[in-house]
Tab-separated table of N, CA and C in Angstrom:
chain	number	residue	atom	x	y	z
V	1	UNK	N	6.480	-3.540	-15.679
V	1	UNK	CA	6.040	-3.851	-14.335
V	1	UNK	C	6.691	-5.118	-13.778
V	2	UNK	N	7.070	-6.236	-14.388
V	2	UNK	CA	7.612	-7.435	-14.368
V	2	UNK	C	9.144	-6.731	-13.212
V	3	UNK	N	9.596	-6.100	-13.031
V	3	UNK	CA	10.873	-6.337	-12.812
V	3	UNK	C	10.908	-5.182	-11.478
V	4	UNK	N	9.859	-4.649	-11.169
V	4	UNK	CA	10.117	-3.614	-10.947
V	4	UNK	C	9.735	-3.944	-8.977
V	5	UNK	N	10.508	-3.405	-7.965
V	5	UNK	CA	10.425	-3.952	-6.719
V	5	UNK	C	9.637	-3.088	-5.812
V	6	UNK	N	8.775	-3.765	-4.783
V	6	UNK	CA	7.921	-2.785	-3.996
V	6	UNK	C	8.952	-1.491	-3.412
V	7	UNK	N	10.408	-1.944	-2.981
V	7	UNK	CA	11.502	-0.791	-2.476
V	7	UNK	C	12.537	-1.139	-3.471
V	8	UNK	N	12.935	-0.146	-4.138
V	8	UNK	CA	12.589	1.695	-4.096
V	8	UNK	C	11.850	1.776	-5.221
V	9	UNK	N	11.504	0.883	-6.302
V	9	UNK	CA	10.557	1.305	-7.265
V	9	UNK	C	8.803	1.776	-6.965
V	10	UNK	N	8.659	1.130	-6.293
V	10	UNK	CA	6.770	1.781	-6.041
V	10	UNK	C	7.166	2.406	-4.793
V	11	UNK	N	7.394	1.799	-3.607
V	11	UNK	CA	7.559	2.990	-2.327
V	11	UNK	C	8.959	3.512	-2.475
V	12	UNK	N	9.200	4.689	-2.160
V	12	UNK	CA	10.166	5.411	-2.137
V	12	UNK	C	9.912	6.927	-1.301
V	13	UNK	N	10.559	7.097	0.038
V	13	UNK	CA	10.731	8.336	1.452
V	13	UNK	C	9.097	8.100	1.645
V	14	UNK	N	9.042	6.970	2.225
V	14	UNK	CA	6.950	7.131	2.568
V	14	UNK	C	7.526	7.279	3.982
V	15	UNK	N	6.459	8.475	4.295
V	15	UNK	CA	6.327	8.627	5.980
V	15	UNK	C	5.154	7.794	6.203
V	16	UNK	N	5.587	6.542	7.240
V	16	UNK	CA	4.584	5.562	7.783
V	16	UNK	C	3.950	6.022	8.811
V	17	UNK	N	2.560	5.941	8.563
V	17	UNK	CA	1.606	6.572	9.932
V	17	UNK	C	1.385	5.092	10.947
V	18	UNK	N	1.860	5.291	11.546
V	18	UNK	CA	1.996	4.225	12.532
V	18	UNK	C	1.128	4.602	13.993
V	19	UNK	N	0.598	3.617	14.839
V	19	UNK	CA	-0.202	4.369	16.096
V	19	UNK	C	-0.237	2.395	16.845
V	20	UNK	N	0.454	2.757	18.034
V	20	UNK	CA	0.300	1.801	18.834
V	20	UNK	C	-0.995	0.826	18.974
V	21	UNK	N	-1.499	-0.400	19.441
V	21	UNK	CA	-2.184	-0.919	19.498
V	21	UNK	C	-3.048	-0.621	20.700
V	22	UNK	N	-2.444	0.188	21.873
V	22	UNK	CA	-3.403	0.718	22.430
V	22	UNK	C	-4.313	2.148	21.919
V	23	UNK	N	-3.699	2.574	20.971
V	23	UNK	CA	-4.066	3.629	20.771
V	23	UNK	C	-6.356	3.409	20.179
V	24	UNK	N	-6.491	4.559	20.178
V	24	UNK	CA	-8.247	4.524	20.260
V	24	UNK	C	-8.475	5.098	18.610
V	25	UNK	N	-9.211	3.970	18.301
V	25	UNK	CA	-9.998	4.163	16.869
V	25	UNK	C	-10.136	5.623	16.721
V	26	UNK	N	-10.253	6.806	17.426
V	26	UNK	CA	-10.714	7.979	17.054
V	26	UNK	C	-9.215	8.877	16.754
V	27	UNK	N	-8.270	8.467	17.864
V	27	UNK	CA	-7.356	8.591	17.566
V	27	UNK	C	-6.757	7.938	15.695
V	28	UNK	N	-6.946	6.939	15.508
V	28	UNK	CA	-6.764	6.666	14.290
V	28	UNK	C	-7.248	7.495	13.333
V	29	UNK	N	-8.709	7.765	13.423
V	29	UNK	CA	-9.144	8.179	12.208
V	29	UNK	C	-9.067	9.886	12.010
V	30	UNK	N	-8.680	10.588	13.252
V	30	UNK	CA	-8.013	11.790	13.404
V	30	UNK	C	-6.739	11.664	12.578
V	31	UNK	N	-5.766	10.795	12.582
V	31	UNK	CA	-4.791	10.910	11.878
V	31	UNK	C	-4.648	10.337	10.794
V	32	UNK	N	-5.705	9.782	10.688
V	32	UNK	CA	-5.653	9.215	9.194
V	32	UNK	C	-6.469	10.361	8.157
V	33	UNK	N	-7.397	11.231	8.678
V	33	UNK	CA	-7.633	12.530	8.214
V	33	UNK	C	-7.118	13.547	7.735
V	34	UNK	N	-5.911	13.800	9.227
V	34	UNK	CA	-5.172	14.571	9.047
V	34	UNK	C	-3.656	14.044	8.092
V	35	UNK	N	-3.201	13.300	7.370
V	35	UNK	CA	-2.354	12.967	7.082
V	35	UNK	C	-2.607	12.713	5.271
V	36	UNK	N	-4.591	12.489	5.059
V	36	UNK	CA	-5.091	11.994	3.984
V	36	UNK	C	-4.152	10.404	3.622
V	37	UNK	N	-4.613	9.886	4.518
V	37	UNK	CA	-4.595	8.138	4.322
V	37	UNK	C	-5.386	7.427	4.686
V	38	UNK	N	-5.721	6.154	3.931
V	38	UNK	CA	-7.270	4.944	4.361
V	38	UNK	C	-6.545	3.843	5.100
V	39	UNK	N	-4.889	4.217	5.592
V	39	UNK	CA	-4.763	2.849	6.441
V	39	UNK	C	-3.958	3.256	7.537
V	40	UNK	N	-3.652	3.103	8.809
V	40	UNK	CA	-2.578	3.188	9.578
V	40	UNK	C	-2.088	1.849	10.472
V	41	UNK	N	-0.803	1.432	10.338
V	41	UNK	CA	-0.026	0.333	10.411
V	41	UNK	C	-0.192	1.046	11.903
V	42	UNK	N	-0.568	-0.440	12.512
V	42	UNK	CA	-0.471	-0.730	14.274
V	42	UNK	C	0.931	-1.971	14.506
V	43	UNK	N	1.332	-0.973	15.293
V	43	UNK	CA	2.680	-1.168	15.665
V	43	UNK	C	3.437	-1.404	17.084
V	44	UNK	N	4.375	-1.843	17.427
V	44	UNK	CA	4.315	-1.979	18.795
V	44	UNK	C	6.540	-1.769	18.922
V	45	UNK	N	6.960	-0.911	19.236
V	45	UNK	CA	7.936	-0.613	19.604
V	45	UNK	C	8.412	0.861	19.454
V	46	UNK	N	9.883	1.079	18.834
V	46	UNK	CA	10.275	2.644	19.111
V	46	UNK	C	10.502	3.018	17.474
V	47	UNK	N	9.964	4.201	16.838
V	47	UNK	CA	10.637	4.284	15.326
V	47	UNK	C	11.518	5.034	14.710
V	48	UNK	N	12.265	4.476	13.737
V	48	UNK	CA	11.904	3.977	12.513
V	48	UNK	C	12.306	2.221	12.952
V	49	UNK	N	13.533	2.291	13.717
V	49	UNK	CA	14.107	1.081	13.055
V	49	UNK	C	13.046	-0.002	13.765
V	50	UNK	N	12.711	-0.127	15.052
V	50	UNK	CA	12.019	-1.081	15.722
V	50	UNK	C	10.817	-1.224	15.672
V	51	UNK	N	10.130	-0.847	14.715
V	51	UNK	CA	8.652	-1.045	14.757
V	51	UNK	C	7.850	-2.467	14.481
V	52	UNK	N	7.660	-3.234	14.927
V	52	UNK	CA	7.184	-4.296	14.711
V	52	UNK	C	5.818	-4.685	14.165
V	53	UNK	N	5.423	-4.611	13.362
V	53	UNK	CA	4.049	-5.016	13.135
V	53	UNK	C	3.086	-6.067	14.034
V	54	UNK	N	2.142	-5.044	14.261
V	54	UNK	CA	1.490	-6.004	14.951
V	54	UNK	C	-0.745	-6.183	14.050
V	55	UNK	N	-0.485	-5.498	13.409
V	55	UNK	CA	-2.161	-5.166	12.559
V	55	UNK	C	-2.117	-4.147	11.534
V	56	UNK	N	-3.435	-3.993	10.877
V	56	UNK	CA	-3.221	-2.683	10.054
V	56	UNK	C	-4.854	-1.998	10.493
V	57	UNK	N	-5.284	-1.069	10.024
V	57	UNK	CA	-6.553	-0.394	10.616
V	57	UNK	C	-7.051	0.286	9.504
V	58	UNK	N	-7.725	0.074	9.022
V	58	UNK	CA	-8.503	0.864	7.600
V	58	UNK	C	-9.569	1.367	7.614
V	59	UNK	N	-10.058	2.170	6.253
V	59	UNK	CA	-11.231	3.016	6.491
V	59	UNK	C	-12.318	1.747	6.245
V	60	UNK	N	-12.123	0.669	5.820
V	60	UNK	CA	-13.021	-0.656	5.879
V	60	UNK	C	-13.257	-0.703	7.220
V	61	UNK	N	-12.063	-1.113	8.148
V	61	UNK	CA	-12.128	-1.514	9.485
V	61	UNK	C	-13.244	-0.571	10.238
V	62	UNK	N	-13.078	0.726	10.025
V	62	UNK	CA	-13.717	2.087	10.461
V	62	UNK	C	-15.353	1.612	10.272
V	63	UNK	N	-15.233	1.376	8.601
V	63	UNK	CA	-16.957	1.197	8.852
V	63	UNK	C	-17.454	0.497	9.367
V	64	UNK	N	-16.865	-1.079	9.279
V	64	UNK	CA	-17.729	-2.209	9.698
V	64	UNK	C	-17.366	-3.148	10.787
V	65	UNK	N	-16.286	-2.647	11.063
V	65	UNK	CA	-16.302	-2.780	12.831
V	65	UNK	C	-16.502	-1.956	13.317
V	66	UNK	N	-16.769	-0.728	13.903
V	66	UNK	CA	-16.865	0.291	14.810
V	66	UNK	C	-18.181	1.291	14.364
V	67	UNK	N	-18.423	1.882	13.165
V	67	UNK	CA	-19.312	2.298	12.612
V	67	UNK	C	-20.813	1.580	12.914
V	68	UNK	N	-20.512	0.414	12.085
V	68	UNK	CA	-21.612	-0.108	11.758
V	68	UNK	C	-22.228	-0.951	12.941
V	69	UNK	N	-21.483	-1.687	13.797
V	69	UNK	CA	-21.675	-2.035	15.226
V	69	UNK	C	-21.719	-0.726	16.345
V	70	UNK	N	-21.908	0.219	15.880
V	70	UNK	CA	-22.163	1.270	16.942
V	70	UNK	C	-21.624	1.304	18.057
V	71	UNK	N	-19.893	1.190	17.904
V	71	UNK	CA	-18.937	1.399	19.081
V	71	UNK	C	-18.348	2.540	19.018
V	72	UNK	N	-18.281	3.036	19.960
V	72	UNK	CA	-17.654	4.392	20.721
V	72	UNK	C	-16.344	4.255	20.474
V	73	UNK	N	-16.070	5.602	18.962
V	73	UNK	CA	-14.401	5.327	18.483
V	73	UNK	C	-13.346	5.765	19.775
V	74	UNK	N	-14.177	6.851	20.367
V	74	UNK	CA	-12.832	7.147	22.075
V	74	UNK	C	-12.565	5.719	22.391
V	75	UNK	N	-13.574	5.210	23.113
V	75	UNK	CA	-13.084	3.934	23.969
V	75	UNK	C	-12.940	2.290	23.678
V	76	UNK	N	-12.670	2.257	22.206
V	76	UNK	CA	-12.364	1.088	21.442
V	76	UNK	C	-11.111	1.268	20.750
V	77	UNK	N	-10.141	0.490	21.007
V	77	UNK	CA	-9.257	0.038	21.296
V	77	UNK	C	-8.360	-0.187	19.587
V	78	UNK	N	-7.441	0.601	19.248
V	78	UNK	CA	-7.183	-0.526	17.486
V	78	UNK	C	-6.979	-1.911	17.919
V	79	UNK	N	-6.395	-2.122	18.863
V	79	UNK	CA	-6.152	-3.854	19.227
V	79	UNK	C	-7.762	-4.869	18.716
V	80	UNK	N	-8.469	-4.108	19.398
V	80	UNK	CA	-10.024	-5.162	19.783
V	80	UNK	C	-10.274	-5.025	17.870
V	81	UNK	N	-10.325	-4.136	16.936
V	81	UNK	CA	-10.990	-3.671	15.645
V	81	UNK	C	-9.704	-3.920	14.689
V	82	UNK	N	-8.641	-3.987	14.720
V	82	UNK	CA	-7.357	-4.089	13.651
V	82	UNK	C	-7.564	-5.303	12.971
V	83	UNK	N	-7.086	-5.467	11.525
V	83	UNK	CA	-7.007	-6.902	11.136
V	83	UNK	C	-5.259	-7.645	11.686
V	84	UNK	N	-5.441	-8.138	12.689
V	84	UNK	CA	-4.256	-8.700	13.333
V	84	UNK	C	-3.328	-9.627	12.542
V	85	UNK	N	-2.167	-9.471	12.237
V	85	UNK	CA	-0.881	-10.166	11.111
V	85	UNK	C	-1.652	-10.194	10.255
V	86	UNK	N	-1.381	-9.370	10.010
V	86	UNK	CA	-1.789	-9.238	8.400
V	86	UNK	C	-0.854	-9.312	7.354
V	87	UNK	N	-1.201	-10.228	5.918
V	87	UNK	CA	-0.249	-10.877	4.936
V	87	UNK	C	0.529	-9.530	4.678
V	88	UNK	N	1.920	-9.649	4.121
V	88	UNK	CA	2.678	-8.913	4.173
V	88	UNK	C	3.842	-9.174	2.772
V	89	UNK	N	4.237	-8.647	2.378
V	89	UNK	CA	5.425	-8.874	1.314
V	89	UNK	C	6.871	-8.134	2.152
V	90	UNK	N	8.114	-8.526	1.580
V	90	UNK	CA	9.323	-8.171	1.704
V	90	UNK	C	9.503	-7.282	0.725
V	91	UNK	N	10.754	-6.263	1.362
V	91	UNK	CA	10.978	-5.072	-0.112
V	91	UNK	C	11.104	-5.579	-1.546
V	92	UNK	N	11.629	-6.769	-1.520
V	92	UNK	CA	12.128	-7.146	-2.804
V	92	UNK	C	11.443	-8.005	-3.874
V	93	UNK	N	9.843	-7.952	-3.299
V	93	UNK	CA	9.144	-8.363	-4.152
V	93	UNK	C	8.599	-7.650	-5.024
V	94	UNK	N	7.805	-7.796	-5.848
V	94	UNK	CA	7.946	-7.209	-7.474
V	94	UNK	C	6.264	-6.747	-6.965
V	95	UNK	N	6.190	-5.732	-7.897
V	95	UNK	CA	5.159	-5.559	-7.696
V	95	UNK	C	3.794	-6.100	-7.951
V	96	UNK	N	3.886	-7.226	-9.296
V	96	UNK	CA	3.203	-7.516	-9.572
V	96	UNK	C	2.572	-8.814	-8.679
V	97	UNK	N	3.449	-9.051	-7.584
V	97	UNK	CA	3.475	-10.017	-6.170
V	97	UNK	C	2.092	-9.484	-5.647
V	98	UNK	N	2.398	-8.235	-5.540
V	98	UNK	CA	1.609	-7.200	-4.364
V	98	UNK	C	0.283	-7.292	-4.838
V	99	UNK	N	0.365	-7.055	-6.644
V	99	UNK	CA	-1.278	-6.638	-6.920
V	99	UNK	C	-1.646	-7.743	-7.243
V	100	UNK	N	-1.464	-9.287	-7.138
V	100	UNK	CA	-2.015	-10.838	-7.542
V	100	UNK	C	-1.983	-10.904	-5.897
V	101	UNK	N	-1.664	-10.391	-4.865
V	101	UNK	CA	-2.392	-11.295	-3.389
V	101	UNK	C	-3.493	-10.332	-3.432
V	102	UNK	N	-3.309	-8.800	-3.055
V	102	UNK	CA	-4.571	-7.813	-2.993
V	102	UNK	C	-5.485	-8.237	-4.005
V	103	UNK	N	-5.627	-8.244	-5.219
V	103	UNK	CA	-6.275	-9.025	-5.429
V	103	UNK	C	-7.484	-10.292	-5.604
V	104	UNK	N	-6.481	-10.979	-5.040
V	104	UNK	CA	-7.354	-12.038	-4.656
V	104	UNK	C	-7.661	-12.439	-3.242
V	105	UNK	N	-7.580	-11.684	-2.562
V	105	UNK	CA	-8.031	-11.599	-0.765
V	105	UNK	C	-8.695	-9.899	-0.558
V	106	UNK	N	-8.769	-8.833	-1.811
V	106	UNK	CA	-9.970	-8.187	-2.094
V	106	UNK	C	-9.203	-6.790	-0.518
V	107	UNK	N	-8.101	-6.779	-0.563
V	107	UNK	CA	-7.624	-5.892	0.328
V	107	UNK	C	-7.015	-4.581	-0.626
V	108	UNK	N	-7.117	-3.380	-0.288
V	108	UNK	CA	-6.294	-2.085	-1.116
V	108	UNK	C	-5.130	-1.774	-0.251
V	109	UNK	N	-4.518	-2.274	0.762
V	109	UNK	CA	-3.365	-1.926	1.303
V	109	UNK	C	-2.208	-2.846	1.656
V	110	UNK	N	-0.883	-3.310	1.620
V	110	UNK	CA	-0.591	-4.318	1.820
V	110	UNK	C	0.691	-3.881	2.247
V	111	UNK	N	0.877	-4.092	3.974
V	111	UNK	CA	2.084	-4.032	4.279
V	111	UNK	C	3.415	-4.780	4.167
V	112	UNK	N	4.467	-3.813	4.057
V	112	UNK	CA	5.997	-4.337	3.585
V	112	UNK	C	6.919	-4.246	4.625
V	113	UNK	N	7.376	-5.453	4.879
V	113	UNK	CA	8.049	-5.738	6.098
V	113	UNK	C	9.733	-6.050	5.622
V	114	UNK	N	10.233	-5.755	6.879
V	114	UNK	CA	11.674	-6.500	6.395
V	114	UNK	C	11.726	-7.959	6.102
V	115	UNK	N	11.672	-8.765	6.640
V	115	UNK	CA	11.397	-10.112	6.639
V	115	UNK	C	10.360	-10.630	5.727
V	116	UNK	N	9.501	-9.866	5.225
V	116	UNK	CA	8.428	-10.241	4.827
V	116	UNK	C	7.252	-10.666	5.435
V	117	UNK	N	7.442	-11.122	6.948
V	117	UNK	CA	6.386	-11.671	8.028
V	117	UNK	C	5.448	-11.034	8.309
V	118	UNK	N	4.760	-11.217	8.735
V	118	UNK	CA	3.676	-10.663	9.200
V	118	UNK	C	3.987	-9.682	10.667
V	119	UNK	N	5.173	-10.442	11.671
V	119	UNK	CA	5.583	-9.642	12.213
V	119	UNK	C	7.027	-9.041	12.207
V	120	UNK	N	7.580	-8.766	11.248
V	120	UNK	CA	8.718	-8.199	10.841
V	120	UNK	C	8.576	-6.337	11.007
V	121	UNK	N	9.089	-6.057	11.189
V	121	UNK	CA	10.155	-4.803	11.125
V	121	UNK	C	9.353	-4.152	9.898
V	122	UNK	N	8.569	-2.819	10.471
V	122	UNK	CA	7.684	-2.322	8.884
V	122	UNK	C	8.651	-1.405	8.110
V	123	UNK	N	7.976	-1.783	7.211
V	123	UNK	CA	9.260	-0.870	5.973
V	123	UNK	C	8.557	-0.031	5.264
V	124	UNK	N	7.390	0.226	5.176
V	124	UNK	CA	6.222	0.862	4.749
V	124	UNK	C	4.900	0.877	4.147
V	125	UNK	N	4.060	0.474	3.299
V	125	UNK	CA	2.759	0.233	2.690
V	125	UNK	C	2.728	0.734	1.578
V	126	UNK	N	2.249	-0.319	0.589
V	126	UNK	CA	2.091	-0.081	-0.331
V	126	UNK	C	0.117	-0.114	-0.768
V	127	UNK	N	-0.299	0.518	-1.838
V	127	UNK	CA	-1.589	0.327	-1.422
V	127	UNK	C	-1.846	0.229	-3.074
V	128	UNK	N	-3.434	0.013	-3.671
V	128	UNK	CA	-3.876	-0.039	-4.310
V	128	UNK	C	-3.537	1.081	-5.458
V	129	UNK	N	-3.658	1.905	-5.153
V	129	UNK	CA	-3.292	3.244	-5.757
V	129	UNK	C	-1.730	3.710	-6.230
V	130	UNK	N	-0.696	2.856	-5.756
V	130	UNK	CA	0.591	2.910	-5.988
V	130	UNK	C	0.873	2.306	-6.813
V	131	UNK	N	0.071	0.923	-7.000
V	131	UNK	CA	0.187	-0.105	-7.997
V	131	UNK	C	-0.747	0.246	-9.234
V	132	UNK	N	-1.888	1.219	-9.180
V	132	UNK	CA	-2.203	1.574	-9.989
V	132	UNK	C	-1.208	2.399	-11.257
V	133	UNK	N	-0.465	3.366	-10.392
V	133	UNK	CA	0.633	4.367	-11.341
V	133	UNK	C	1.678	3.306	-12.046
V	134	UNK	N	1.899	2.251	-11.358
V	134	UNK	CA	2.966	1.486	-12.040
V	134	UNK	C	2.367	0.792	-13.054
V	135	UNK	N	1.202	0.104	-13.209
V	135	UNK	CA	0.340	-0.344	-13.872
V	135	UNK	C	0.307	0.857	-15.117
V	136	UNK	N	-0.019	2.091	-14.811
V	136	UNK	CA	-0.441	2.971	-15.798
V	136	UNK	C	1.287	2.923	-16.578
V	137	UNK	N	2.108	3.534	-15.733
V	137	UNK	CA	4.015	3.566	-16.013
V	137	UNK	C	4.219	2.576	-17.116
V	138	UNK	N	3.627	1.082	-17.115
V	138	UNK	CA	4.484	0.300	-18.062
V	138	UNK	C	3.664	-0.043	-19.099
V	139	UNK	N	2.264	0.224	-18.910
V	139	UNK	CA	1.366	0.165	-20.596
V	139	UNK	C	1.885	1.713	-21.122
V	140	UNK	N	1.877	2.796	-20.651
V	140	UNK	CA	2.285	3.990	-21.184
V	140	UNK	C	4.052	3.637	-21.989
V	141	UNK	N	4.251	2.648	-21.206
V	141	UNK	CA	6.233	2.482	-22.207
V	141	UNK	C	5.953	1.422	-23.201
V	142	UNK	N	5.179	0.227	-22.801
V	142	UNK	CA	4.565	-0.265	-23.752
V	142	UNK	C	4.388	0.212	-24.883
V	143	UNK	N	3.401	1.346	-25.054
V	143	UNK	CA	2.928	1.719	-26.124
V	143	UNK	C	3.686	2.520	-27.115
V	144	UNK	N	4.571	3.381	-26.482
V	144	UNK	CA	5.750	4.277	-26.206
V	144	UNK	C	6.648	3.184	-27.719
V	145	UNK	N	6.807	2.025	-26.519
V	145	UNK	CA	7.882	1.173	-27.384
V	145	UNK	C	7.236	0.425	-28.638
V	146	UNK	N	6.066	-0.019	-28.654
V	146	UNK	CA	5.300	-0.410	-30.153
V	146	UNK	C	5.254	1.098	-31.091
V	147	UNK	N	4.893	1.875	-30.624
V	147	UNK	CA	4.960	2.928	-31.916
V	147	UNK	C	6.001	2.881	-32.439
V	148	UNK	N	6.996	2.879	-31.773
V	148	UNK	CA	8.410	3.059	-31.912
V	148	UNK	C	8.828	1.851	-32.896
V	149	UNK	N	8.692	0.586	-32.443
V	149	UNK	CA	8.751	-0.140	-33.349
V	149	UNK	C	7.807	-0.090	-34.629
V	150	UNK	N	6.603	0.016	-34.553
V	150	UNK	CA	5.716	0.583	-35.822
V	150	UNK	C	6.013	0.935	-36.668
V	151	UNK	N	6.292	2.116	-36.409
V	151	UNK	CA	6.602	3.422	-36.978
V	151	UNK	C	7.895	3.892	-36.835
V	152	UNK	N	8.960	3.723	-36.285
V	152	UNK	CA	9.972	4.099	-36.671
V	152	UNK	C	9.948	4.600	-35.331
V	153	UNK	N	11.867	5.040	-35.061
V	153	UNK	CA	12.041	5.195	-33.780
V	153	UNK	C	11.764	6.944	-34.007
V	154	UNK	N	11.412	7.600	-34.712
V	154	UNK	CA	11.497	9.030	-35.217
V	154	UNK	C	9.890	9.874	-35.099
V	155	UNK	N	9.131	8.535	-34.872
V	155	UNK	CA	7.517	9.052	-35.243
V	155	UNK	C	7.067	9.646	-34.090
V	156	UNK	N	6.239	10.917	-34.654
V	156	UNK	CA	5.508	11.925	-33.451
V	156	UNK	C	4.391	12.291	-34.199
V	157	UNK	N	3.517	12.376	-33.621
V	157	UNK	CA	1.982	13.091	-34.003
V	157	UNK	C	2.192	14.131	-34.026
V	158	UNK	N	2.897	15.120	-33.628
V	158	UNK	CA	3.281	16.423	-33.434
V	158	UNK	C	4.450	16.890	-34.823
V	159	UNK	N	4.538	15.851	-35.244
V	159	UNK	CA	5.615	16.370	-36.640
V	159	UNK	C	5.110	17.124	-37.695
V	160	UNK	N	6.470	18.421	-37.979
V	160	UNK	CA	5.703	19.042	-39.485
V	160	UNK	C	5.203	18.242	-40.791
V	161	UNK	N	4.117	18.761	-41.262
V	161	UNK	CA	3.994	18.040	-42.861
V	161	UNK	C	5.224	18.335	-43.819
């Protein structure tokens, strides 16, 4: 996991669900349904190349701004409910960057910018669940590589007596 970069090792061909900042919470969560995703990057220009970050919108955001304050998802706004610049990494940070900020600011999604900024050029999202498989990827070679040393580079549980 040490070496390994948010682009192209954990994200790799992600179609980014992106939806303007005017666009309406219901609108969001229609496409975040239809797409099966808990976040959509609010954005403000033309895509792929110009998209600028401007917030992100989650199924958190869903409950406890709009849900739980009993606002009308038609006519509320992602602008008024988004978490606005939101922390962000560059492609070329490692992953283990990604899962020590989420972490410790208790977020499952964390957008990847060109620049790294908060308002940079989106490059796609990485989330809790991506970093999970890589997490699983390098204790599974880990272990892979101690048997191996153990036991010899030859050893299988599956071998004849």
């Amino acid at each position: 996991m040490p070496n390994r970069k948010l682009i192209p090792d954990v994200i790799t061909n992600q179609q980014l669900v992106c939806l303007p900042p005017e666009a309406s919470v219901q609108d969001a969560a229609v496409l975040m349904a239809e797409r099966r995703v808990a976040a959509v990057l609010v954005t403000q220009g033309q895509p792929p190349k110009s998209q600028s970050l401007k917030g992100i919108f989650t199924e958190r955001d869903l409950a406890s701004r709009v849900v739980a304050l009993g606002r009308d998802p038609a006519a509320t706004r992602l602008s008024e409910v988004m978490t606005a610049s939101p922390d962000t990494l560059g492609p070329d940070a490692r992953a283990y960057e990604a899962l020590d900020l989420m972490e410790r600011h208790h977020y499952r999604h964390l957008p990847v910018t060109a620049n790294g900024e908060s308002d940079g050029t989106v490059m796609g999202i990485v989330s809790i669940r991506d970093l999970f498989a890589v997490v699983r990827a390098h204790l599974e070679d880990e272990i892979r590589d101690r048997e191996a040393f153990i036991f010899g580079s030859n050893y299988s549980a599956s071998a004849p007596p």
